CSV table of C-alpha atoms and ligand atoms in Angstrom, one decimal:
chain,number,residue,atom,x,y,z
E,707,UNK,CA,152.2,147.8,69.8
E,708,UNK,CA,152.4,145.3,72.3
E,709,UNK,CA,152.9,145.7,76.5
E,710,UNK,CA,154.8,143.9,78.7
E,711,UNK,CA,152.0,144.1,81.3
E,712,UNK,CA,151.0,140.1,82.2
E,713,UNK,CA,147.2,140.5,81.5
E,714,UNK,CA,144.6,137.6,82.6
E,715,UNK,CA,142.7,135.0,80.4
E,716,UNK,CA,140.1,133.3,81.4
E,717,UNK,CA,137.4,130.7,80.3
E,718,UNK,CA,134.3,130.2,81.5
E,719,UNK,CA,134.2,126.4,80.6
E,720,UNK,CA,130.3,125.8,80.0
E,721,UNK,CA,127.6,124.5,77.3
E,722,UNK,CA,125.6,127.3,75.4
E,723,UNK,CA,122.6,125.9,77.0
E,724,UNK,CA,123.4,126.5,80.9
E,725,UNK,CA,123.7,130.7,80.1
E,726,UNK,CA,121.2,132.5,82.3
E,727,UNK,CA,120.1,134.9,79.3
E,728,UNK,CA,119.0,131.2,78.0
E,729,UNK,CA,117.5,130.3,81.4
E,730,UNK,CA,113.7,130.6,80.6
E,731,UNK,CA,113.7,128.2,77.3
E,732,UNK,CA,116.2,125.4,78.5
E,733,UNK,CA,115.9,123.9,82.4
E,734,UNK,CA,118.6,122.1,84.0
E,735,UNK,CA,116.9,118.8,83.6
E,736,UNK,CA,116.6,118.8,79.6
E,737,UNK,CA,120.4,119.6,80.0
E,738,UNK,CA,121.7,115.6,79.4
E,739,UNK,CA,118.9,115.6,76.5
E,740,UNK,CA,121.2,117.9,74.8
E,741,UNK,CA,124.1,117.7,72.0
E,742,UNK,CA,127.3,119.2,74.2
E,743,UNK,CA,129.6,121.0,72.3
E,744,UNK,CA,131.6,122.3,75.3
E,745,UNK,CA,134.3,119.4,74.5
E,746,UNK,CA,134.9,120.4,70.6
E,747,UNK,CA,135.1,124.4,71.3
E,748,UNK,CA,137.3,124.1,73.8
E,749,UNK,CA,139.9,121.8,72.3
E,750,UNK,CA,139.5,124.6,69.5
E,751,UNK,CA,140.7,127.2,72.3
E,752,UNK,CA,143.7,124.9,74.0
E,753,UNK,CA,145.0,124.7,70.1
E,754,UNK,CA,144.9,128.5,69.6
E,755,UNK,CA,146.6,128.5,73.6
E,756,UNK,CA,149.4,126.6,72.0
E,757,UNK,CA,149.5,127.9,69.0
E,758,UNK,CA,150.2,131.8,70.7
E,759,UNK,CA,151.8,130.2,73.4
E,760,UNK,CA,149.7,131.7,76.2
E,761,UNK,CA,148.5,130.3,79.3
E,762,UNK,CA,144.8,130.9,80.5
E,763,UNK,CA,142.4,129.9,83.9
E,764,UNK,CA,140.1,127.7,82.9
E,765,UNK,CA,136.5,128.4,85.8
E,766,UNK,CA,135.4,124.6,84.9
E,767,UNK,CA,131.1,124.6,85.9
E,768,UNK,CA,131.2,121.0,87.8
E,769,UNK,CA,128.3,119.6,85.6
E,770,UNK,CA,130.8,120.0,82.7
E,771,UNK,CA,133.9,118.3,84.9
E,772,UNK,CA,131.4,115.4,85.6
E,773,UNK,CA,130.6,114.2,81.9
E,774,UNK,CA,134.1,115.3,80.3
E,775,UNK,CA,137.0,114.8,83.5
E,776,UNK,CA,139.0,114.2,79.9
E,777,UNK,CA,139.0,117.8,78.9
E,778,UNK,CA,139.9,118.8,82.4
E,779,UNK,CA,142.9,116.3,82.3
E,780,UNK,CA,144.3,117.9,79.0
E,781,UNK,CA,143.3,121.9,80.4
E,782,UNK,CA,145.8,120.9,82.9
E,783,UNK,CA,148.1,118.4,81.0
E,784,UNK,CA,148.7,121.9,78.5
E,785,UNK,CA,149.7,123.5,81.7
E,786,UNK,CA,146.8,125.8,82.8
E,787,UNK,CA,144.9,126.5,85.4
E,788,UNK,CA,141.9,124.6,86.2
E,789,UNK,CA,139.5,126.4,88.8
E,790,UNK,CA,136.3,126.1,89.8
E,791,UNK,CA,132.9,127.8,88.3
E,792,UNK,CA,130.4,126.5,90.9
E,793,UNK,CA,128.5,123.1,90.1
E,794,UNK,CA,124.8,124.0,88.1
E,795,UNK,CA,125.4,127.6,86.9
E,796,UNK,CA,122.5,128.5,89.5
E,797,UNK,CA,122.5,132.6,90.5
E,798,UNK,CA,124.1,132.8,93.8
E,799,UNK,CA,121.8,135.3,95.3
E,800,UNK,CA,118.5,132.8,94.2
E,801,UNK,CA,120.3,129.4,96.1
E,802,UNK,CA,120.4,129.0,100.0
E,803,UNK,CA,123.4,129.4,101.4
E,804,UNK,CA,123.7,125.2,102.6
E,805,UNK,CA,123.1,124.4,99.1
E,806,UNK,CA,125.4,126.6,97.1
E,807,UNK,CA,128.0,125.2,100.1
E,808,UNK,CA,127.4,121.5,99.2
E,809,UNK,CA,127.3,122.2,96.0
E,810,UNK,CA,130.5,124.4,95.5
E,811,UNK,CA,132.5,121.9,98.1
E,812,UNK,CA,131.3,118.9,95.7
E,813,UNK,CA,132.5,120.5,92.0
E,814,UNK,CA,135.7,121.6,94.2
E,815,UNK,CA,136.6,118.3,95.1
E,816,UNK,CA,135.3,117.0,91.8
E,817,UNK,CA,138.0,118.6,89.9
E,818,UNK,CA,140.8,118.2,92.8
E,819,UNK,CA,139.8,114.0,92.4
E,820,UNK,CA,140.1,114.8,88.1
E,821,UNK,CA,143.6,116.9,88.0
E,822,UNK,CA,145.5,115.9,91.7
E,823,UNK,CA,146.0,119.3,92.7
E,824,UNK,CA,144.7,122.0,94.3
E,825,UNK,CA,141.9,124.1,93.0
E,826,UNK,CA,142.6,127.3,94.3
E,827,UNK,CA,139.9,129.8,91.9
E,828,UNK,CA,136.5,130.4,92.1
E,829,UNK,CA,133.9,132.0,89.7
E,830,UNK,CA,130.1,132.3,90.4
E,831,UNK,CA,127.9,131.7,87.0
E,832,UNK,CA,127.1,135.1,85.4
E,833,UNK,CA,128.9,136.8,88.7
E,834,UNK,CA,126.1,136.6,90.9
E,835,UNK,CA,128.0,137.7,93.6
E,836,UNK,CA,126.8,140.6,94.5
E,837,UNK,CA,125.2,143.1,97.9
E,838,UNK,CA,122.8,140.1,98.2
E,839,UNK,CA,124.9,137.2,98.2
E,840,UNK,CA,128.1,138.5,100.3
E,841,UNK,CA,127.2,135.8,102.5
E,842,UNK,CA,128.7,133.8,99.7
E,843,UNK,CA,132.2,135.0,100.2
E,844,UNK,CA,132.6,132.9,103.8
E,845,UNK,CA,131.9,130.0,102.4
E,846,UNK,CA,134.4,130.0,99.9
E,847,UNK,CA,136.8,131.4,102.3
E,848,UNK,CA,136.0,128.3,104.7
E,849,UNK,CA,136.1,125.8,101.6
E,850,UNK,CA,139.5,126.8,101.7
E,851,UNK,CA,139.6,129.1,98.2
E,852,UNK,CA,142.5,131.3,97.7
E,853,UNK,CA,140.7,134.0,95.5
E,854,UNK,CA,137.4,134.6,94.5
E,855,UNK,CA,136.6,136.6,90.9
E,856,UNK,CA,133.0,137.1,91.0
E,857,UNK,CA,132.7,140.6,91.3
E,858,UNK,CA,131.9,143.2,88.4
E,859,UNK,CA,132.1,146.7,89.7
E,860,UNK,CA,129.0,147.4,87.2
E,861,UNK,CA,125.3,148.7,87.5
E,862,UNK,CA,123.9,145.5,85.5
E,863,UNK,CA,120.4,144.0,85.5
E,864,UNK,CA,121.7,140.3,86.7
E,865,UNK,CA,125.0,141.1,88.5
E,866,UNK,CA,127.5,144.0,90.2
E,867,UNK,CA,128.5,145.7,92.8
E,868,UNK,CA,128.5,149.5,92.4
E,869,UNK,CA,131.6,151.2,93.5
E,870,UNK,CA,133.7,148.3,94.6
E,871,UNK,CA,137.5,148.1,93.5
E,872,UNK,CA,138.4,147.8,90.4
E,873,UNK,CA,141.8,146.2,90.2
E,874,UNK,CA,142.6,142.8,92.3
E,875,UNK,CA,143.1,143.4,96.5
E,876,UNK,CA,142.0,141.4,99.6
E,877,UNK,CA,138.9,141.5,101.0
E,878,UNK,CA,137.6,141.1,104.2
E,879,UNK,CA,134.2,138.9,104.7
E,880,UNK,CA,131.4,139.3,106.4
E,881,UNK,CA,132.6,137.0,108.5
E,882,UNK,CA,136.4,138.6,108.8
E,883,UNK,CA,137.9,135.8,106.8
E,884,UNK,CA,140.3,137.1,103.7
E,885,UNK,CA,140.1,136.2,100.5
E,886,UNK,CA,141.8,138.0,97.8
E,887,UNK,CA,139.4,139.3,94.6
E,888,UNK,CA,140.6,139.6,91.2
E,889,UNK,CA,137.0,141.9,89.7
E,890,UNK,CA,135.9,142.0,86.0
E,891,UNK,CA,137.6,144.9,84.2
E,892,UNK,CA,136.0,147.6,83.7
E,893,UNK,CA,137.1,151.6,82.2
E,894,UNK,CA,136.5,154.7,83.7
E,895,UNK,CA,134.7,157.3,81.6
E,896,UNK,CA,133.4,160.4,82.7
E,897,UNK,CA,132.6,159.6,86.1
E,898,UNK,CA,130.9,155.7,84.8
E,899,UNK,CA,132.4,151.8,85.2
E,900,UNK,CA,132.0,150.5,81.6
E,901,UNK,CA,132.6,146.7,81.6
E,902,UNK,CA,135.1,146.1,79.1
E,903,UNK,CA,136.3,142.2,80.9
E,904,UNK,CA,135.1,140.5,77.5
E,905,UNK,CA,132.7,138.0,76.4
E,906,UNK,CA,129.3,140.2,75.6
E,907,UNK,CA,131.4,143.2,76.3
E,908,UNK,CA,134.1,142.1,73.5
E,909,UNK,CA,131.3,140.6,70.8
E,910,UNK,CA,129.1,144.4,71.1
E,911,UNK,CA,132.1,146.6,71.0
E,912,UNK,CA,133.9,147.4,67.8
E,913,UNK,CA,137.2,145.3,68.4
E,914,UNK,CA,139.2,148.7,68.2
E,915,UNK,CA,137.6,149.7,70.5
E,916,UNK,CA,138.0,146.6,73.4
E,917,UNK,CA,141.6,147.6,72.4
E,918,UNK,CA,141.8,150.8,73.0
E,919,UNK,CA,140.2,149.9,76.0
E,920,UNK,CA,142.9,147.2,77.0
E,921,UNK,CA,146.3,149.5,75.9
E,922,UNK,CA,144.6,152.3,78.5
E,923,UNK,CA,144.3,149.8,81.2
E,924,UNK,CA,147.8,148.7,80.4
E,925,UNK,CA,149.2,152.0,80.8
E,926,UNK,CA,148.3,152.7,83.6
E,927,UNK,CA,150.5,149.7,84.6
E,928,UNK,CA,147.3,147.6,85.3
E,929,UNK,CA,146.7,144.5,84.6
E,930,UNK,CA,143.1,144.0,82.5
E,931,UNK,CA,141.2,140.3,83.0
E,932,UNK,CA,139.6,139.1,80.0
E,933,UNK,CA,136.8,136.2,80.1
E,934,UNK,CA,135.6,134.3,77.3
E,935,UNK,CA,133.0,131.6,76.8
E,936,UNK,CA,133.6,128.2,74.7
E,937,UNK,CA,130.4,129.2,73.0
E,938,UNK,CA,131.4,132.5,71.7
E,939,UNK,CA,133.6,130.7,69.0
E,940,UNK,CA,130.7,128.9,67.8
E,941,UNK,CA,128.8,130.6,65.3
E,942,UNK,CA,127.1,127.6,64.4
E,943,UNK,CA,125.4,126.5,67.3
E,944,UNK,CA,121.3,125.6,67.2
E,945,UNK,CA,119.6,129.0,68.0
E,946,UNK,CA,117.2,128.7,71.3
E,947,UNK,CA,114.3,130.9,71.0
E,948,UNK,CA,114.5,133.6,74.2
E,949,UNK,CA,113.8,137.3,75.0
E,950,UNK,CA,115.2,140.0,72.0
E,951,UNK,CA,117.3,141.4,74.3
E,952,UNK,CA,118.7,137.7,75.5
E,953,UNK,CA,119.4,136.4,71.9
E,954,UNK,CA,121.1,139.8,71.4
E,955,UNK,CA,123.6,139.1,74.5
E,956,UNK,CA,124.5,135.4,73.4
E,957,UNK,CA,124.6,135.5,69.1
E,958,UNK,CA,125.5,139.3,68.6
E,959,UNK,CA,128.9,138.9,66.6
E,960,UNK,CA,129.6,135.1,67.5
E,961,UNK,CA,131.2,134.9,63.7
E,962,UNK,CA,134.0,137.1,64.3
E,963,UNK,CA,135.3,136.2,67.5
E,964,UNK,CA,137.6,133.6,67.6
E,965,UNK,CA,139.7,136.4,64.8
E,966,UNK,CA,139.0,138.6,67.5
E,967,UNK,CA,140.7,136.6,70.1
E,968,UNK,CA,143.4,135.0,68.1
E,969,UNK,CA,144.4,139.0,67.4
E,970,UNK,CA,144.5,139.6,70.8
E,971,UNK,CA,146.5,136.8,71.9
E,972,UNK,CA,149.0,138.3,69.6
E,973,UNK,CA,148.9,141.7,71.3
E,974,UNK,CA,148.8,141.5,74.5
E,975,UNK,CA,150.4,139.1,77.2
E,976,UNK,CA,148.4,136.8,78.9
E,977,UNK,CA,149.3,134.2,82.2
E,978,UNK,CA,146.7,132.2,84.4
E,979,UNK,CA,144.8,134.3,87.3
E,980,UNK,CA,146.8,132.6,90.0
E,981,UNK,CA,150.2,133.9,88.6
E,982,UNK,CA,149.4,137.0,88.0
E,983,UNK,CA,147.9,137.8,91.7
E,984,UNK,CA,151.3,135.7,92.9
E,985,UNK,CA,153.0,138.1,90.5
E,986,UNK,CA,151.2,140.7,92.7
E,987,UNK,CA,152.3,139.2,96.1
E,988,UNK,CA,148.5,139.1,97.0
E,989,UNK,CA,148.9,136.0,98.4
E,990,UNK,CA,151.7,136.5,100.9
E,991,UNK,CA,150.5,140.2,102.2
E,992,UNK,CA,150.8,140.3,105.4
E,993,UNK,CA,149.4,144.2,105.3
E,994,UNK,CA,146.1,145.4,105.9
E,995,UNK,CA,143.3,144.6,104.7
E,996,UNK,CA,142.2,146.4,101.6
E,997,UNK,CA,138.2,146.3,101.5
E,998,UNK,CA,135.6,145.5,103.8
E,999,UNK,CA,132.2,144.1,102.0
U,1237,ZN,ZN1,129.1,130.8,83.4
């Protein structure tokens, strides 16, 4: 069965070793004495892009766009979309506000100077957007982002914001600025928000069951955003020693995914996160304003 509903894909472009769960064994300055193998996994993905013929938003983290502005040219040569996924994968709510400013302005520009256009996305590492960091939302607004996707209507150790929408609208900012939000995905069970957006979520589940979760979203003619890390095709990547629960989160089912994916990419349809809120005229509403934060 496949629906006609334009669903979202989109990477998280990123080494293994700049995951939070990994935080506590690897610090950002033993990052350069590492092998990367961002590069290889995701020329792996564009191939399988082209291959299904399916065009995905690429969050590139501005550490990554710095050593490899290559890659970024040929994410955007294939014809997706390159957005941005902050600079140094730093929690939101743990930075001051001038510094995650600076630092999101810089990786911005970074990528606008790579690809000549307009970066117009924004993702914060492991969604750390949350009650704590709304503050964060102005200064994306003033950077002169078009949507934000940072928010996972979850109860979650690390991230989420209980309650908020669950399907793409415009907010209003602390501040009274708008910016529209596309949120994680998540299902509605018995009275809970399950996260069902992917990555973790899509290596714990049984598969049949992500897509029973998917075809529900679908019809109820919604539009489910799927996320996926270039390390989760990469079953063979060194092993970090870090917390039982932590190793659980990043290896749990690594050797099945990219079968996983490439099945889904045959049934369902996929477009970039900008089309499918232009799709939704979120950009051009002229109407109220859907959510105060
Ligand atoms: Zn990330």
């Amino acid at each position: 069965m496949h629906s006609d509903i334009n669903n979202v894909l989109t990477i998280d472009v990123e080494d293994y070793f700049h995951v939070a769960a990994l935080a506590k064994s690897i610090r950002p300055e033993d990052w350069d004495t590492i092998a990367p193998r961002v590069s290889k996994n995701c020329y792996r993905l564009l191939d399988l892009f082209d291959e299904k013929n399916v065009k995905a938003t690429h969050f590139v983290l501005g550490w990554v766009a710095e050593r490899f502005p290559d890659l970024i040219r040929e994410i955007d040569n294939r014809g997706h979309e390159v957005a941005s996924h902050g600079y140094s994968h730093q929690l939101v709510y743990t930075q001051a506000p001038t510094l995650f400013e600076n630092e999101t302005r810089d990786s911005k520009n970074l990528l606008e100077d790579i690809i000549g256009k307009p970066v117009q996305g924004y993702r914060a590492a492991s969604y750390s957007i949350t009650r704590k960091s709304l503050w964060a939302l102005d200064i994306l607004a003033d950077l002169g982002f078009k949507y934000d996707s940072s928010i996972f209507p979850v109860v979650h150790d690390k991230y989420g914001i209980r309650g908020s929408p669950e399907f793409p609208h415009i907010l209003e900012t602390p501040n009274k600025s708008q910016l529209v939000e596309y949120p994680l995905s998540t299902y509605r069970i018995m009275g809970q928000s399950i996260p069902v957006a992917g990555g973790g979520y899509f290596r714990l589940y049984p598969y049949w069951l992500s897509k029973y979760f998917y075809h529900s979203i679908n019809q109820q003619s919604m539009p489910f955003v799927f996320y996926l890390h270039p390390w989760e095709i990469d079953p063979t990547q060194p092993r970090v020693k870090a917390s039982l629960l932590s190793r659980f989160r990043h290896y749990n089912n690594l050797d099945d995914c990219y079968r996983r994916l490439s099945d889904l990419l045959s049934e369902f349809c996929f477009t970039t996160m900008y089309s499918k809120l232009d799709e939704m005229k979120l950009f051009t509403s002229n109407g109220p304003v859907t959510v105060s934060y």
